[in-house]
Amino acid sequence: MAAGAGLLLASAGRVWAAGDLTAAGPVAPAPVEITGGDLTGALAGIGWAALAGIAGLYAARGWARRLVGALLALGGGYALAAVAAAVRPGALTGAADTAAAAGTARAAGTPDLLAAGPAMAAAGAALILLAGVLALVRSPAWPGMGTRYDRDAAPRANPTGTPADLWKSLDAGDDPTLDAPGGATAPARSAGGAATGDGTEPAPPTEGSADSKEKP
């Protein structure tokens, strides 16, 4: 995907055709060069979209990842069609006329097509199409991003002993404030500070026991 996007973006700035412009009167023909971006704007747009699609394939899961793959495959097919339409003689002549500086200048025949630019664009579009189809078919078997940074991911409990262990557990994404693994909870404390072994608070002292402590 990255290679296809790079080829598309690079081909958009290359010269695809070269010709001459003529004007009425005793004016010498002027050379003109036509780039891929002059012929079609789809190359740069799909190239940047393919780069964004790489991040989408990493972040998405399930049907969302398949949707990203389908969109990338459609983009690669559209880029191939745009390349085929851009190299037609009529498209080259029209682009040369558009690039004329003077309003009366016209292309002196069909500009000569240079093969390097269209070949790069076609190869890049084919790679994006292939990568999109591959993502559409095989993406369910690909690993996704970890759930470490998900908002709904439950942090792992990891009681720590030393300050060094605390920092290590924080770097690993553990939450040292949770209870220890195995479902054990810290013993509950009563209002007076006593704790029971089964997690329940002890019964409050009766009036009789309080009176007995006051009497000699």
PDB file of C-alpha atoms in Angstrom:
ATOM      1  CA  MET A   1       0.000   0.000   0.000  1.00  0.00           C
ATOM      2  CA  ALA A   2       2.790   2.412   0.894  1.00  0.00           C
ATOM      3  CA  ALA A   3       4.690   1.587  -2.300  1.00  0.00           C
ATOM      4  CA  GLY A   4       1.595   2.120  -4.436  1.00  0.00           C
ATOM      5  CA  ALA A   5       0.831   5.452  -2.782  1.00  0.00           C
ATOM      6  CA  GLY A   6       4.424   6.585  -3.250  1.00  0.00           C
ATOM      7  CA  LEU A   7       4.380   5.692  -6.947  1.00  0.00           C
ATOM      8  CA  LEU A   8       1.146   7.579  -7.504  1.00  0.00           C
ATOM      9  CA  LEU A   9       2.382  10.693  -5.741  1.00  0.00           C
ATOM     10  CA  ALA A  10       5.717  10.593  -7.574  1.00  0.00           C
ATOM     11  CA  SER A  11       4.117  10.042 -10.974  1.00  0.00           C
ATOM     12  CA  ALA A  12       1.824  13.041 -10.524  1.00  0.00           C
ATOM     13  CA  GLY A  13       4.845  15.353 -10.667  1.00  0.00           C
ATOM     14  CA  ARG A  14       6.629  13.655 -13.561  1.00  0.00           C
ATOM     15  CA  VAL A  15       6.376  14.739 -17.186  1.00  0.00           C
ATOM     16  CA  TRP A  16       4.043  12.463 -19.106  1.00  0.00           C
ATOM     17  CA  ALA A  17       4.089  14.147 -22.502  1.00  0.00           C
ATOM     18  CA  ALA A  18       6.039  16.808 -24.382  1.00  0.00           C
ATOM     19  CA  GLY A  19       5.061  18.774 -27.486  1.00  0.00           C
ATOM     20  CA  ASP A  20       5.081  22.175 -29.170  1.00  0.00           C
ATOM     21  CA  LEU A  21       2.697  25.101 -29.110  1.00  0.00           C
ATOM     22  CA  THR A  22       2.128  27.249 -32.176  1.00  0.00           C
ATOM     23  CA  ALA A  23       0.485  30.641 -32.491  1.00  0.00           C
ATOM     24  CA  ALA A  24      -0.694  32.768 -35.417  1.00  0.00           C
ATOM     25  CA  GLY A  25       1.946  35.009 -36.975  1.00  0.00           C
ATOM     26  CA  PRO A  26       5.716  34.746 -37.262  1.00  0.00           C
ATOM     27  CA  VAL A  27       6.170  33.078 -33.878  1.00  0.00           C
ATOM     28  CA  ALA A  28       8.467  30.125 -33.333  1.00  0.00           C
ATOM     29  CA  PRO A  29       6.878  27.039 -31.775  1.00  0.00           C
ATOM     30  CA  ALA A  30       7.271  26.903 -28.001  1.00  0.00           C
ATOM     31  CA  PRO A  31       7.924  23.621 -26.194  1.00  0.00           C
ATOM     32  CA  VAL A  32       5.410  22.457 -23.599  1.00  0.00           C
ATOM     33  CA  GLU A  33       5.609  19.706 -20.995  1.00  0.00           C
ATOM     34  CA  ILE A  34       2.580  18.012 -19.468  1.00  0.00           C
ATOM     35  CA  THR A  35       2.775  16.351 -16.060  1.00  0.00           C
ATOM     36  CA  GLY A  36       0.547  13.681 -14.607  1.00  0.00           C
ATOM     37  CA  GLY A  37      -1.071  16.249 -12.349  1.00  0.00           C
ATOM     38  CA  ASP A  38      -1.976  18.343 -15.417  1.00  0.00           C
ATOM     39  CA  LEU A  39      -3.770  15.382 -16.939  1.00  0.00           C
ATOM     40  CA  THR A  40      -5.666  14.162 -13.894  1.00  0.00           C
ATOM     41  CA  GLY A  41      -5.918  15.130 -10.251  1.00  0.00           C
ATOM     42  CA  ALA A  42      -6.916  11.641  -9.167  1.00  0.00           C
ATOM     43  CA  LEU A  43      -3.331  10.449  -8.781  1.00  0.00           C
ATOM     44  CA  ALA A  44      -2.375  12.708  -5.882  1.00  0.00           C
ATOM     45  CA  GLY A  45      -5.774  12.387  -4.206  1.00  0.00           C
ATOM     46  CA  ILE A  46      -5.797   8.590  -4.259  1.00  0.00           C
ATOM     47  CA  GLY A  47      -2.147   8.490  -3.233  1.00  0.00           C
ATOM     48  CA  TRP A  48      -2.808  10.494  -0.066  1.00  0.00           C
ATOM     49  CA  ALA A  49      -5.958   8.471   0.602  1.00  0.00           C
ATOM     50  CA  ALA A  50      -3.949   5.249   0.356  1.00  0.00           C
ATOM     51  CA  LEU A  51      -1.464   6.533   2.928  1.00  0.00           C
ATOM     52  CA  ALA A  52      -4.343   7.326   5.259  1.00  0.00           C
ATOM     53  CA  GLY A  53      -5.771   3.872   4.545  1.00  0.00           C
ATOM     54  CA  ILE A  54      -2.657   2.258   6.025  1.00  0.00           C
ATOM     55  CA  ALA A  55      -3.494   3.765   9.399  1.00  0.00           C
ATOM     56  CA  GLY A  56      -7.119   2.754   8.908  1.00  0.00           C
ATOM     57  CA  LEU A  57      -6.164  -0.885   8.343  1.00  0.00           C
ATOM     58  CA  TYR A  58      -4.126  -0.916  11.541  1.00  0.00           C
ATOM     59  CA  ALA A  59      -6.767   0.766  13.680  1.00  0.00           C
ATOM     60  CA  ALA A  60      -9.936  -0.878  12.354  1.00  0.00           C
ATOM     61  CA  ARG A  61     -11.200  -4.350  13.183  1.00  0.00           C
ATOM     62  CA  GLY A  62     -13.693  -6.764  11.686  1.00  0.00           C
ATOM     63  CA  TRP A  63     -16.102  -5.383   9.131  1.00  0.00           C
ATOM     64  CA  ALA A  64     -14.625  -1.884   9.458  1.00  0.00           C
ATOM     65  CA  ARG A  65     -11.257  -3.170   8.262  1.00  0.00           C
ATOM     66  CA  ARG A  66     -12.946  -4.906   5.345  1.00  0.00           C
ATOM     67  CA  LEU A  67     -14.693  -1.673   4.475  1.00  0.00           C
ATOM     68  CA  VAL A  68     -11.359   0.161   4.410  1.00  0.00           C
ATOM     69  CA  GLY A  69      -9.948  -2.536   2.134  1.00  0.00           C
ATOM     70  CA  ALA A  70     -12.910  -2.280  -0.220  1.00  0.00           C
ATOM     71  CA  LEU A  71     -12.567   1.507  -0.452  1.00  0.00           C
ATOM     72  CA  LEU A  72      -8.851   1.206  -1.175  1.00  0.00           C
ATOM     73  CA  ALA A  73      -9.509  -1.382  -3.878  1.00  0.00           C
ATOM     74  CA  LEU A  74     -12.050   0.943  -5.485  1.00  0.00           C
ATOM     75  CA  GLY A  75      -9.546   3.786  -5.310  1.00  0.00           C
ATOM     76  CA  GLY A  76      -6.887   1.688  -7.022  1.00  0.00           C
ATOM     77  CA  GLY A  77      -9.297   0.703  -9.793  1.00  0.00           C
ATOM     78  CA  TYR A  78     -10.339   4.310 -10.282  1.00  0.00           C
ATOM     79  CA  ALA A  79      -6.694   5.371 -10.511  1.00  0.00           C
ATOM     80  CA  LEU A  80      -6.082   2.763 -13.216  1.00  0.00           C
ATOM     81  CA  ALA A  81      -9.057   4.064 -15.186  1.00  0.00           C
ATOM     82  CA  ALA A  82      -7.805   7.641 -14.750  1.00  0.00           C
ATOM     83  CA  VAL A  83      -4.377   6.692 -16.116  1.00  0.00           C
ATOM     84  CA  ALA A  84      -5.932   4.986 -19.140  1.00  0.00           C
ATOM     85  CA  ALA A  85      -8.079   8.038 -19.856  1.00  0.00           C
ATOM     86  CA  ALA A  86      -5.195  10.477 -19.397  1.00  0.00           C
ATOM     87  CA  VAL A  87      -2.936   8.902 -22.033  1.00  0.00           C
ATOM     88  CA  ARG A  88      -5.488   9.159 -24.830  1.00  0.00           C
ATOM     89  CA  PRO A  89      -4.370  11.464 -27.675  1.00  0.00           C
ATOM     90  CA  GLY A  90      -7.338  13.765 -27.178  1.00  0.00           C
ATOM     91  CA  ALA A  91      -6.537  14.190 -23.481  1.00  0.00           C
ATOM     92  CA  LEU A  92      -2.893  14.992 -24.253  1.00  0.00           C
ATOM     93  CA  THR A  93      -3.835  17.587 -26.856  1.00  0.00           C
ATOM     94  CA  GLY A  94      -6.407  19.181 -24.572  1.00  0.00           C
ATOM     95  CA  ALA A  95      -3.882  19.406 -21.730  1.00  0.00           C
ATOM     96  CA  ALA A  96      -1.364  21.056 -24.069  1.00  0.00           C
ATOM     97  CA  ASP A  97      -3.932  23.633 -25.140  1.00  0.00           C
ATOM     98  CA  THR A  98      -4.758  24.342 -21.507  1.00  0.00           C
ATOM     99  CA  ALA A  99      -1.090  24.862 -20.697  1.00  0.00           C
ATOM    100  CA  ALA A 100      -0.698  27.485 -23.460  1.00  0.00           C
ATOM    101  CA  ALA A 101       0.283  30.855 -22.048  1.00  0.00           C
ATOM    102  CA  ALA A 102      -1.315  32.868 -24.875  1.00  0.00           C
ATOM    103  CA  GLY A 103      -4.959  32.508 -25.740  1.00  0.00           C
ATOM    104  CA  THR A 104      -4.272  31.990 -29.437  1.00  0.00           C
ATOM    105  CA  ALA A 105      -1.607  29.299 -28.958  1.00  0.00           C
ATOM    106  CA  ARG A 106      -2.513  25.741 -29.803  1.00  0.00           C
ATOM    107  CA  ALA A 107      -0.796  22.381 -29.682  1.00  0.00           C
ATOM    108  CA  ALA A 108       1.125  21.575 -32.846  1.00  0.00           C
ATOM    109  CA  GLY A 109      -0.185  18.051 -33.198  1.00  0.00           C
ATOM    110  CA  THR A 110      -0.454  15.395 -30.527  1.00  0.00           C
ATOM    111  CA  PRO A 111       2.232  15.646 -27.847  1.00  0.00           C
ATOM    112  CA  ASP A 112       4.679  12.754 -27.557  1.00  0.00           C
ATOM    113  CA  LEU A 113       3.843  10.401 -24.725  1.00  0.00           C
ATOM    114  CA  LEU A 114       6.657   9.535 -22.305  1.00  0.00           C
ATOM    115  CA  ALA A 115       6.289   6.053 -20.848  1.00  0.00           C
ATOM    116  CA  ALA A 116       7.917   6.480 -17.418  1.00  0.00           C
ATOM    117  CA  GLY A 117       5.205   8.587 -15.793  1.00  0.00           C
ATOM    118  CA  PRO A 118       2.193   6.524 -16.903  1.00  0.00           C
ATOM    119  CA  ALA A 119       4.017   3.291 -16.053  1.00  0.00           C
ATOM    120  CA  MET A 120       4.706   4.493 -12.508  1.00  0.00           C
ATOM    121  CA  ALA A 121       1.094   5.556 -12.063  1.00  0.00           C
ATOM    122  CA  ALA A 122      -0.273   2.268 -13.411  1.00  0.00           C
ATOM    123  CA  ALA A 123       2.035   0.247 -11.166  1.00  0.00           C
ATOM    124  CA  GLY A 124       1.063   2.297  -8.114  1.00  0.00           C
ATOM    125  CA  ALA A 125      -2.650   1.979  -8.854  1.00  0.00           C
ATOM    126  CA  ALA A 126      -2.292  -1.780  -9.355  1.00  0.00           C
ATOM    127  CA  LEU A 127      -0.491  -2.151  -6.025  1.00  0.00           C
ATOM    128  CA  ILE A 128      -3.208  -0.207  -4.206  1.00  0.00           C
ATOM    129  CA  LEU A 129      -5.887  -2.300  -5.894  1.00  0.00           C
ATOM    130  CA  LEU A 130      -4.104  -5.532  -4.967  1.00  0.00           C
ATOM    131  CA  ALA A 131      -3.559  -4.431  -1.371  1.00  0.00           C
ATOM    132  CA  GLY A 132      -7.202  -3.404  -1.041  1.00  0.00           C
ATOM    133  CA  VAL A 133      -8.441  -6.761  -2.338  1.00  0.00           C
ATOM    134  CA  LEU A 134      -6.026  -8.581  -0.032  1.00  0.00           C
ATOM    135  CA  ALA A 135      -7.276  -6.586   2.953  1.00  0.00           C
ATOM    136  CA  LEU A 136     -10.868  -7.251   1.962  1.00  0.00           C
ATOM    137  CA  VAL A 137     -10.313 -11.025   1.832  1.00  0.00           C
ATOM    138  CA  ARG A 138      -7.682 -11.702   4.477  1.00  0.00           C
ATOM    139  CA  SER A 139      -8.076  -8.918   7.031  1.00  0.00           C
ATOM    140  CA  PRO A 140     -10.146 -10.979   9.540  1.00  0.00           C
ATOM    141  CA  ALA A 141      -7.083 -13.178  10.110  1.00  0.00           C
ATOM    142  CA  TRP A 142      -4.730 -10.241  10.677  1.00  0.00           C
ATOM    143  CA  PRO A 143      -3.878  -9.150  14.214  1.00  0.00           C
ATOM    144  CA  GLY A 144      -5.267  -5.811  15.311  1.00  0.00           C
ATOM    145  CA  MET A 145      -3.958  -3.101  17.553  1.00  0.00           C
ATOM    146  CA  GLY A 146      -3.661  -4.067  21.192  1.00  0.00           C
ATOM    147  CA  THR A 147      -6.376  -3.146  23.663  1.00  0.00           C
ATOM    148  CA  ARG A 148      -3.878  -1.562  25.998  1.00  0.00           C
ATOM    149  CA  TYR A 149      -4.954   1.974  25.092  1.00  0.00           C
ATOM    150  CA  ASP A 150      -8.662   1.274  24.590  1.00  0.00           C
ATOM    151  CA  ARG A 151     -11.010   3.258  26.807  1.00  0.00           C
ATOM    152  CA  ASP A 152     -13.062   0.156  27.594  1.00  0.00           C
ATOM    153  CA  ALA A 153     -10.104  -2.142  28.198  1.00  0.00           C
ATOM    154  CA  ALA A 154     -10.007  -3.428  31.771  1.00  0.00           C
ATOM    155  CA  PRO A 155      -6.588  -2.813  33.339  1.00  0.00           C
ATOM    156  CA  ARG A 156      -4.763  -5.764  34.739  1.00  0.00           C
ATOM    157  CA  ALA A 157      -4.236  -6.070  38.440  1.00  0.00           C
ATOM    158  CA  ASN A 158      -0.615  -6.319  39.528  1.00  0.00           C
ATOM    159  CA  PRO A 159       0.236  -5.601  43.119  1.00  0.00           C
ATOM    160  CA  THR A 160       3.720  -4.232  43.424  1.00  0.00           C
ATOM    161  CA  GLY A 161       6.279  -4.389  46.151  1.00  0.00           C
ATOM    162  CA  THR A 162       9.145  -2.035  45.467  1.00  0.00           C
ATOM    163  CA  PRO A 163       9.067   1.362  43.715  1.00  0.00           C
ATOM    164  CA  ALA A 164      10.920  -0.201  40.780  1.00  0.00           C
ATOM    165  CA  ASP A 165       8.168  -2.824  40.416  1.00  0.00           C
ATOM    166  CA  LEU A 166       5.568  -0.053  40.514  1.00  0.00           C
ATOM    167  CA  TRP A 167       7.135   1.792  37.580  1.00  0.00           C
ATOM    168  CA  LYS A 168       7.524  -1.444  35.628  1.00  0.00           C
ATOM    169  CA  SER A 169       3.851  -2.297  36.114  1.00  0.00           C
ATOM    170  CA  LEU A 170       2.798   1.191  35.032  1.00  0.00           C
ATOM    171  CA  ASP A 171       4.901   0.893  31.868  1.00  0.00           C
ATOM    172  CA  ALA A 172       3.256  -2.466  31.147  1.00  0.00           C
ATOM    173  CA  GLY A 173      -0.239  -0.955  31.446  1.00  0.00           C
ATOM    174  CA  ASP A 174      -1.105  -2.582  34.758  1.00  0.00           C
ATOM    175  CA  ASP A 175      -3.139  -0.873  37.432  1.00  0.00           C
ATOM    176  CA  PRO A 176      -1.523  -1.346  40.847  1.00  0.00           C
ATOM    177  CA  THR A 177      -4.614   0.040  42.602  1.00  0.00           C
ATOM    178  CA  LEU A 178      -6.726  -3.000  41.722  1.00  0.00           C
ATOM    179  CA  ASP A 179      -7.132  -6.029  43.971  1.00  0.00           C
ATOM    180  CA  ALA A 180      -4.827  -8.994  43.622  1.00  0.00           C
ATOM    181  CA  PRO A 181      -5.627 -11.636  40.989  1.00  0.00           C
ATOM    182  CA  GLY A 182      -7.925 -14.503  41.976  1.00  0.00           C
ATOM    183  CA  GLY A 183     -10.797 -12.395  43.200  1.00  0.00           C
ATOM    184  CA  ALA A 184      -9.355 -11.780  46.664  1.00  0.00           C
ATOM    185  CA  THR A 185     -10.299  -8.435  48.082  1.00  0.00           C
ATOM    186  CA  ALA A 186      -8.734  -6.419  50.830  1.00  0.00           C
ATOM    187  CA  PRO A 187     -10.334  -7.033  54.242  1.00  0.00           C
ATOM    188  CA  ALA A 188     -12.953  -4.494  55.118  1.00  0.00           C
ATOM    189  CA  ARG A 189     -12.327  -2.279  58.114  1.00  0.00           C
ATOM    190  CA  SER A 190     -14.876  -1.115  60.595  1.00  0.00           C
ATOM    191  CA  ALA A 191     -15.234   2.423  61.832  1.00  0.00           C
ATOM    192  CA  GLY A 192     -12.865   1.677  64.679  1.00  0.00           C
ATOM    193  CA  GLY A 193     -10.161   0.309  62.363  1.00  0.00           C
ATOM    194  CA  ALA A 194     -10.701  -3.454  62.937  1.00  0.00           C
ATOM    195  CA  ALA A 195     -10.894  -5.771  59.985  1.00  0.00           C
ATOM    196  CA  THR A 196     -12.662  -9.080  59.588  1.00  0.00           C
ATOM    197  CA  GLY A 197     -11.383 -11.982  57.587  1.00  0.00           C
ATOM    198  CA  ASP A 198     -14.553 -12.547  55.517  1.00  0.00           C
ATOM    199  CA  GLY A 199     -14.791  -8.951  54.282  1.00  0.00           C
ATOM    200  CA  THR A 200     -17.740  -7.961  56.521  1.00  0.00           C
ATOM    201  CA  GLU A 201     -17.690  -5.329  59.228  1.00  0.00           C
ATOM    202  CA  PRO A 202     -17.977  -6.530  62.845  1.00  0.00           C
ATOM    203  CA  ALA A 203     -21.092  -5.802  64.851  1.00  0.00           C
ATOM    204  CA  PRO A 204     -21.046  -2.487  66.719  1.00  0.00           C
ATOM    205  CA  PRO A 205     -20.334  -2.728  70.452  1.00  0.00           C
ATOM    206  CA  THR A 206     -23.330  -2.933  72.739  1.00  0.00           C
ATOM    207  CA  GLU A 207     -24.113  -0.486  75.481  1.00  0.00           C
ATOM    208  CA  GLY A 208     -23.400  -3.080  78.093  1.00  0.00           C
ATOM    209  CA  SER A 209     -19.865  -3.626  76.974  1.00  0.00           C
ATOM    210  CA  ALA A 210     -19.288   0.145  76.944  1.00  0.00           C
ATOM    211  CA  ASP A 211     -20.629   0.441  80.476  1.00  0.00           C
ATOM    212  CA  SER A 212     -18.450  -2.424  81.652  1.00  0.00           C
ATOM    213  CA  LYS A 213     -15.365  -0.631  80.437  1.00  0.00           C
ATOM    214  CA  GLU A 214     -16.293   2.481  82.427  1.00  0.00           C
ATOM    215  CA  LYS A 215     -16.981   0.654  85.695  1.00  0.00           C
ATOM    216  CA  PRO A 216     -14.038  -0.306  87.862  1.00  0.00           C
TER     217      PRO A 216
END
